[in-house]
Coordinates of C-alpha atoms in Angstrom, one line a residue:
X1 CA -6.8 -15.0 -29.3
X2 CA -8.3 -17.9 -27.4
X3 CA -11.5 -18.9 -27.9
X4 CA -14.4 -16.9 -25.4
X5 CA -15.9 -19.4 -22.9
X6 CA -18.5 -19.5 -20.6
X7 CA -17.7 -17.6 -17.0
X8 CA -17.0 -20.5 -14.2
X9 CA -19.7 -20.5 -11.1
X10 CA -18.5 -18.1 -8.4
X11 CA -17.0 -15.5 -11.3
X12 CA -18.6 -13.3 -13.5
X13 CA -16.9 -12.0 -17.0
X14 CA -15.9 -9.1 -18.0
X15 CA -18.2 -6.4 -18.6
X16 CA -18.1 -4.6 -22.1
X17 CA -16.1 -1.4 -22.5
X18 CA -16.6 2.0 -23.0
X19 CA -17.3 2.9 -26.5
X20 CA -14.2 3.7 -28.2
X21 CA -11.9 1.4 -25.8
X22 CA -10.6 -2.1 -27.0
X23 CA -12.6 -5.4 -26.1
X24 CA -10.4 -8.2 -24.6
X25 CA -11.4 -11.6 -25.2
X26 CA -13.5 -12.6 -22.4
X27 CA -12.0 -16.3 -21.6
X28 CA -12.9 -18.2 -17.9
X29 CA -11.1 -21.5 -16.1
X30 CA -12.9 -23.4 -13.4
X31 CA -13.4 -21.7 -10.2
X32 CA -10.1 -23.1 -8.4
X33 CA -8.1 -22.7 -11.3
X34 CA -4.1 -21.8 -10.0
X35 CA -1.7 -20.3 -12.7
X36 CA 1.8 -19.4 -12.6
X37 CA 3.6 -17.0 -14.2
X38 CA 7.5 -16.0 -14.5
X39 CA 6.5 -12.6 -16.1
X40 CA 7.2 -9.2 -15.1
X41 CA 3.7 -8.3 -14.2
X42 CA 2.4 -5.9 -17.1
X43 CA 1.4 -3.2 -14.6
X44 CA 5.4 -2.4 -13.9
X45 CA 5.4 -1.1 -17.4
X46 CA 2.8 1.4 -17.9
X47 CA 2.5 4.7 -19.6
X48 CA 2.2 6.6 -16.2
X49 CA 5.9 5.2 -15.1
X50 CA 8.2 7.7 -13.6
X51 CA 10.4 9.2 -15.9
X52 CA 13.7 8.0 -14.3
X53 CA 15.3 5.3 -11.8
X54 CA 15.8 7.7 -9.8
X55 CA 12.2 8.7 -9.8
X56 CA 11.0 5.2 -9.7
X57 CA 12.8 4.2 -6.3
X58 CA 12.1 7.8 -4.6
X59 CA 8.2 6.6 -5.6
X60 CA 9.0 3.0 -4.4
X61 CA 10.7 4.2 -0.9
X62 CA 7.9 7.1 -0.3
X63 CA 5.1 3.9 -0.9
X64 CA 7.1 1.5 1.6
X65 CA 7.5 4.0 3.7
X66 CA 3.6 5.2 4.4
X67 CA 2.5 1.7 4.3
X68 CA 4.8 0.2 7.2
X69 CA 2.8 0.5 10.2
X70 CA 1.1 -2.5 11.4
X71 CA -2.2 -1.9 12.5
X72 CA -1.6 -2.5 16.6
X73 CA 0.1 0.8 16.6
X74 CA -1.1 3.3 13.5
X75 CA 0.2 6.7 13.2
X76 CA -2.0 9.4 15.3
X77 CA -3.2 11.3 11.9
X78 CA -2.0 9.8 8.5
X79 CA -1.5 12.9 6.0
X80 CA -2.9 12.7 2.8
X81 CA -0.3 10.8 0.3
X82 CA 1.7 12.8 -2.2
X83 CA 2.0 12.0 -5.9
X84 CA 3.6 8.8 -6.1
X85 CA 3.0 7.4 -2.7
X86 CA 0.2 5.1 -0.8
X87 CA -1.6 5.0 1.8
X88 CA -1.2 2.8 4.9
X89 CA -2.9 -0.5 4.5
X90 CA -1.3 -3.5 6.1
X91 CA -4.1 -4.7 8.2
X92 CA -6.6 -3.1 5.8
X93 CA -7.6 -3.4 2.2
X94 CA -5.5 -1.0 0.1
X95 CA -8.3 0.4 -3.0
X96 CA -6.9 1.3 -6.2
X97 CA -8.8 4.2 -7.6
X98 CA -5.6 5.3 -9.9
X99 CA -4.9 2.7 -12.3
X100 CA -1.5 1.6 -13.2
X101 CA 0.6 4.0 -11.7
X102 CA -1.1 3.7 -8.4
X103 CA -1.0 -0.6 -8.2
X104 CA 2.7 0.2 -9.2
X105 CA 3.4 1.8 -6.5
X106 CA 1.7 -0.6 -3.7
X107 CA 3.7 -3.2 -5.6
X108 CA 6.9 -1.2 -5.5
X109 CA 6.3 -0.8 -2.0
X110 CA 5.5 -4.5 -1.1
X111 CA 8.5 -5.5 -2.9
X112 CA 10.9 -3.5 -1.0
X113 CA 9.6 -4.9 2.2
X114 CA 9.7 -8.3 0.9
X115 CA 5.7 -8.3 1.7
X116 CA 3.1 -11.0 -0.8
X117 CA 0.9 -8.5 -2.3
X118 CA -2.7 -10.0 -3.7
X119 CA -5.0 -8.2 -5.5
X120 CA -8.8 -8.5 -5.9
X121 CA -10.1 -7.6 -9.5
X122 CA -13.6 -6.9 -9.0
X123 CA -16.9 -5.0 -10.2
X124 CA -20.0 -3.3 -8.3
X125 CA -22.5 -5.8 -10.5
X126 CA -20.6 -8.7 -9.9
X127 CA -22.4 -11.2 -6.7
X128 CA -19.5 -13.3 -5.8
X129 CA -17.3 -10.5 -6.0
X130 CA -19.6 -8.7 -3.1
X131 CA -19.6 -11.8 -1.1
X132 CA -15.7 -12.6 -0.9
X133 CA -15.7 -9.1 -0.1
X134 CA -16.1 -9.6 3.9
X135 CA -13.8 -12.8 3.7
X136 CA -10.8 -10.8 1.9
X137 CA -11.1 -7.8 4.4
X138 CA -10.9 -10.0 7.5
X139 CA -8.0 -12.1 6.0
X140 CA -6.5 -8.3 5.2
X141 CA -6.5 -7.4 9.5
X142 CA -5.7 -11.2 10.0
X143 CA -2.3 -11.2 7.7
X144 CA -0.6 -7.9 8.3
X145 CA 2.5 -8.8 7.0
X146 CA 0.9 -9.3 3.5
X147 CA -0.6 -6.4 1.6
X148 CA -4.1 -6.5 0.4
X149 CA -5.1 -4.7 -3.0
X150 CA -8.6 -4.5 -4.0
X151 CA -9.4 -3.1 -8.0
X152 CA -12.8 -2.4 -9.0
X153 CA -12.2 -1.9 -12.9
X154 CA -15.7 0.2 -12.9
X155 CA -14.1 2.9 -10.9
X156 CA -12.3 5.0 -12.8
X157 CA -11.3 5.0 -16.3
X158 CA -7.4 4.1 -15.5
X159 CA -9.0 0.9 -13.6
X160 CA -10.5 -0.4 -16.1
X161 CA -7.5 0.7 -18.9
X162 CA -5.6 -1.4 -15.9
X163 CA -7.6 -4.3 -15.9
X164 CA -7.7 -4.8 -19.9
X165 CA -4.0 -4.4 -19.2
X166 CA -3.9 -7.2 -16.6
X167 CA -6.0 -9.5 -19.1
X168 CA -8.5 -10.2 -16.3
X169 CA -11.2 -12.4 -17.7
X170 CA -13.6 -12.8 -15.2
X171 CA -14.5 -11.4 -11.9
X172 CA -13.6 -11.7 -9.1
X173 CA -9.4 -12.6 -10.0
X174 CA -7.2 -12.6 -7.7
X175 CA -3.3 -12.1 -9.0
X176 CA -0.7 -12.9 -6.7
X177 CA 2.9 -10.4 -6.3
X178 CA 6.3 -11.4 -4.9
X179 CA 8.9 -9.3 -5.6
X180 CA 7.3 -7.7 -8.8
X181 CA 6.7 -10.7 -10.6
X182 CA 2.5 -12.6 -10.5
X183 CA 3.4 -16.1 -8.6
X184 CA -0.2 -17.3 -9.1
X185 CA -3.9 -16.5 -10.2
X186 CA -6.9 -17.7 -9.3
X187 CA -10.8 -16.9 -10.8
X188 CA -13.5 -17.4 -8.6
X189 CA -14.9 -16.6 -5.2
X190 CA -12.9 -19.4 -3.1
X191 CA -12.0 -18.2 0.1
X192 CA -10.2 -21.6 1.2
X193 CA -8.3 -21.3 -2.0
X194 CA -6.9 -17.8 -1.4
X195 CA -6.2 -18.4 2.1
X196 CA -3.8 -21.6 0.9
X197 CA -2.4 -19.2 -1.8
X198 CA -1.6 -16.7 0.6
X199 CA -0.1 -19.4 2.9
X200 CA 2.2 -21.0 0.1
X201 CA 3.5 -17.5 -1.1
X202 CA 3.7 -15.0 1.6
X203 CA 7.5 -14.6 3.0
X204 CA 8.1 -15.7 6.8
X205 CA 7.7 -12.6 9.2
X206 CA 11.8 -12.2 10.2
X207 CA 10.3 -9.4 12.4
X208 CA 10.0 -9.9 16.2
X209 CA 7.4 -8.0 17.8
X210 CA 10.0 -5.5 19.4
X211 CA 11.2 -4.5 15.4
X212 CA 7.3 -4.0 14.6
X213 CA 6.9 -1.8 17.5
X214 CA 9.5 -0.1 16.3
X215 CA 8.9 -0.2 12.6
X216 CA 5.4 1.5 13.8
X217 CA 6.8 4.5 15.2
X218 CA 9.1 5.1 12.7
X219 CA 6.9 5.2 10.0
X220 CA 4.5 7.4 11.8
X221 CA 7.5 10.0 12.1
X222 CA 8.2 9.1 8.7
X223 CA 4.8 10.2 7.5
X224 CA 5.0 13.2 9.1
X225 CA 8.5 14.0 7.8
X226 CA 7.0 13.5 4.4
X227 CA 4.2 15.6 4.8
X228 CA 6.5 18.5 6.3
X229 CA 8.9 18.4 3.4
X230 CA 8.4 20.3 0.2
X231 CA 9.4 17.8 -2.3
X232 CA 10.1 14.2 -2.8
X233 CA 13.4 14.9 -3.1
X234 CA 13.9 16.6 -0.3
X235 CA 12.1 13.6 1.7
X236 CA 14.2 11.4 0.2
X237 CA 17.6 13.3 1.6
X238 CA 16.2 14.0 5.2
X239 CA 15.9 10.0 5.1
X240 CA 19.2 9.6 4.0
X241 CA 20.8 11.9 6.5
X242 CA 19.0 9.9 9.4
X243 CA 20.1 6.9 8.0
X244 CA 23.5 7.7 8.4
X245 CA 23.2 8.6 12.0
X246 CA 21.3 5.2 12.6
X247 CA 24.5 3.5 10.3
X248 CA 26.9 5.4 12.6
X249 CA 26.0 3.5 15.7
X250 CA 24.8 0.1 14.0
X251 CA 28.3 0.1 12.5
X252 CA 29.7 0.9 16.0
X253 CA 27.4 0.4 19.2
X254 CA 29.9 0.3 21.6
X255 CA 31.9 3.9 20.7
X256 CA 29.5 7.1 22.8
X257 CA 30.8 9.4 19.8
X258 CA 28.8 7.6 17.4
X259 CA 25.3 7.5 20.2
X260 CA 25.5 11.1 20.5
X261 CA 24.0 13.9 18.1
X262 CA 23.8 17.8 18.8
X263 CA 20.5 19.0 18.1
X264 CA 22.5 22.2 16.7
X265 CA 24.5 20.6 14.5
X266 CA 24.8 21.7 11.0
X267 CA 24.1 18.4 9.0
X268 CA 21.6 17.9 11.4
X269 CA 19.4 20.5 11.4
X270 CA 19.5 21.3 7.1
X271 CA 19.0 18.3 6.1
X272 CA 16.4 16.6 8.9
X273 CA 16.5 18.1 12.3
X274 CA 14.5 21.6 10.7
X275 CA 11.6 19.2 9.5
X276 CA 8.4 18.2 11.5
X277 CA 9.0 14.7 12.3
X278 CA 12.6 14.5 11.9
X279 CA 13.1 14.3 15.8
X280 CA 11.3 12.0 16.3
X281 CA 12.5 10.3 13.2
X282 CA 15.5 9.6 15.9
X283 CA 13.4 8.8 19.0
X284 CA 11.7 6.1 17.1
X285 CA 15.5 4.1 16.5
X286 CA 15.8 4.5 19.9
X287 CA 17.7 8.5 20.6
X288 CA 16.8 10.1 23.6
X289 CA 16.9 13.8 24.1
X290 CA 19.2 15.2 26.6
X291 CA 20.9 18.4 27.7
X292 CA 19.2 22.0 27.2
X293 CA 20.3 24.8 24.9
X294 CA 23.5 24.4 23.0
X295 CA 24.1 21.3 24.9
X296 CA 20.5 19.7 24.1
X297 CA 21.3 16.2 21.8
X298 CA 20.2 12.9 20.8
X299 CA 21.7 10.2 22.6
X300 CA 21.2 6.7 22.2
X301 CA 22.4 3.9 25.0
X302 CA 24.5 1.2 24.0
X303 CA 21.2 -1.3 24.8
X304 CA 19.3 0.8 22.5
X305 CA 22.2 0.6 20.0
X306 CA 21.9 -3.3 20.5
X307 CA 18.2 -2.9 19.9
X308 CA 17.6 -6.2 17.4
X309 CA 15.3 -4.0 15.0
X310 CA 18.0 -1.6 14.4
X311 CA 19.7 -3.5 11.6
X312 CA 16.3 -4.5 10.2
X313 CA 14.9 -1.1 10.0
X314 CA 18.1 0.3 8.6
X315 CA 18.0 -2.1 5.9
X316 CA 14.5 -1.8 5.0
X317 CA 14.8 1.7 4.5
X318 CA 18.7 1.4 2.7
X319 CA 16.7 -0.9 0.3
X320 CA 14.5 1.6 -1.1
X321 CA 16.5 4.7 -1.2
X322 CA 17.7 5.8 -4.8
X323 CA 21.0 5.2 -6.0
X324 CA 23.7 8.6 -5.3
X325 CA 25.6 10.1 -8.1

C-alpha cells in the first residue's frame, strides 16, 4: 500500500467506513493531477454482473436504449426503468444510487453508443465537491453527446462498496470511460481541467441533426415498447423483429416490397406490432401508415428510405442486441 498523504486543496479524502467494512488507503495527488489507465475499469467486474452474455448485452442494449434521446426532443413520459436498465440522462447528470451494477450499466450503455462517460465521485460533507456541482451539471446540458455520471459514495451502501472498489482517494474524482476502459482521472475541483478532459476524450458527434431528431423519437417509442413488454427478453425480440424491417429497406431502398408492411401480418403483429410503442417504433424510421382494415400498412417512401440516419440508427441498435443461437 502507498503511503497515506495529505488531501490536495480543492479535494477532500475519503471518509472512514462503516464498522465492519475494509479501510482503503486514503492517498491524494495535486489538484490537476491527469492519470491514464489501460485497465478494464474494476466496476465491469462486480459481484452484481449478469449471469450470462446474453444477459449482459440484453442489459447493455435496454441501458442504450432509454438513455438515447437528446434533451431538445425527450420522450413525453419516461417509464420507470426495469432491472438492468437507466434512465435517460444525456443533457442531464445521470445519479448512481445502485452501486456497481447500476454504473455498469450507464457504462455499457455509453459504450455501445460510442459516448465519453465521466463520473463525479463525491460526498454530501465534501465543499468543493458542492461547488463543482453547478459547473458539472451545466457542462452535462452543454455536452449531450457525452454522458454525465454523478456517485455520492454516502448514499447507499453499494456506493460506497463501489467507491472502495474504484480506489477513489479523495473527493471530488472524476474517472474518465471510453469504450469500457478509464482514459484518465483527475482529483480536485477544476472545472477548466474537466472541460479539457472532456474535449481530448469525447468521440466526434457523426450524427447530423436530422439522425438526432430521429434518434429522439425512436427511443421515446423504444421506451414505451419496453415498458409495454413483460420481459427483457421479450423487449429484446420485438427490437430485433423491427430491426429487420428497418434492414429490409436499408439493404434495398429502391424495391416498394421491402417499404411496405401489413399491419396484419403475422411476424408483425407477435413479435412487435401487438406491443404499445411498437408502431410507432416504425413511424420513428420513417413508415407511414396507410390503407384501412385488412389493407392498413406501414409504408415507407424511397426518400425516407434514403433518410441519412437510417443506417446510423440501425447500427446503433444492431450493436447492442445479444448474439442469436
Amino acid at each position: 500500500a502507498r503511503v497515506a498523504a495529505a488531501a490536495p486543496a480543492g479535494s477532500d479524502p475519503v471518509p472512514p467506513p462503516a464498522a465492519g467494512a475494509s479501510v482503503p488507503v486514503t492517498t491524494a495527488t495535486t489538484a490537476t493531477t491527469e492519470t491514464t489507465h489501460a485497465e478494464t475499469p474494476s466496476v465491469t467486474s462486480g459481484p452484481a454482473a449478469p449471469s450470462t452474455a446474453v444477459e449482459a448485452n440484453a442489459a447493455a442494449l435496454a441501458a442504450m436504449l432509454a438513455s438515447m434521446a437528446p434533451p431538445s426532443a425527450p420522450p413525453a413520459s419516461a417509464p420507470t426503468p426495469a432491472s438492468g436498465e437507466t434512465a435517460k440522462t444525456y443533457g442531464e447528470v445521470r445519479h448512481v444510487l445502485g452501486g456497481a451494477a447500476e454504473l455498469r450499466g450507464a457504462l455499457e450503455g455509453a459504450s455501445a453508443a460510442g459516448a465519453l462517460t465521466v463520473v463525479d465521485w463525491s460526498i454530501p460533507t465534501c465543499g468543493p465537491c458542492q461547488r463543482i456541482r453547478p459547473a458539472f451539471e451545466r457542462m452535462a446540458r452543454e455536452r449531450v453527446s457525452v454522458l454525465f455520471v454523478g456517485v455520492d459514495a454516502a448514499a447507499s451502501a453499494e456506493n460506497r462498496a463501489l467507491a472502495q472498489s474504484a480506489a477513489v482517494r479523495a473527493y471530488p474524482t472524476f474517472h474518465f470511460y471510453v469504450g469500457m476502459r478509464r482514459v484518465a482521472e483527475l482529483t480536485g475541483a477544476d472545472e477548466s481541467r474537466i472541460a479539457s478532459l472532456v474535449d481530448r476524450h469525447a468521440p466526434p458527434s457523426s450524427l447530423s441533426r436530422a439522425a438526432l431528431d430521429m434518434q429522439a423519437a425512436i427511443s421515446a417509442a423504444l421506451m414505451t415498447l419496453r415498458s409495454s413488454c413483460g420481459s427483457l427478453g421479450e423487449f429484446v425480440a420485438a427490437t430485433r423483429t423491427l430491426l429487420v424491417f428497418v434492414g429490409n429497406v436499408v439493404t434495398h431502398p429502391g424495391e416498394a416490397k421491402y417499404r411496405r408492411v401489413r399491419l396484419a401480418n403475422a411476424a408483425f403483429q407477435s413479435k412487435l406490432g401487438r406491443f404499445a410503442g411498437g408502431v410507432a417504433a416504425m413511424e420513428a424510421f420513417g413508415f407511414v401508415k396507410e390503407g384501412l382494415g385488412d389493407d392498413a400498412s406501414l409504408v415507407m417512401s424511397e426518400t425516407n428510405a434514403r433518410h441519412e440516419g437510417l443506417r446510423a440508427m440501425r447500427r446503433l441498435l444492431e450493436q447492442a442486441l445479444p448474439p442469436t443461437g
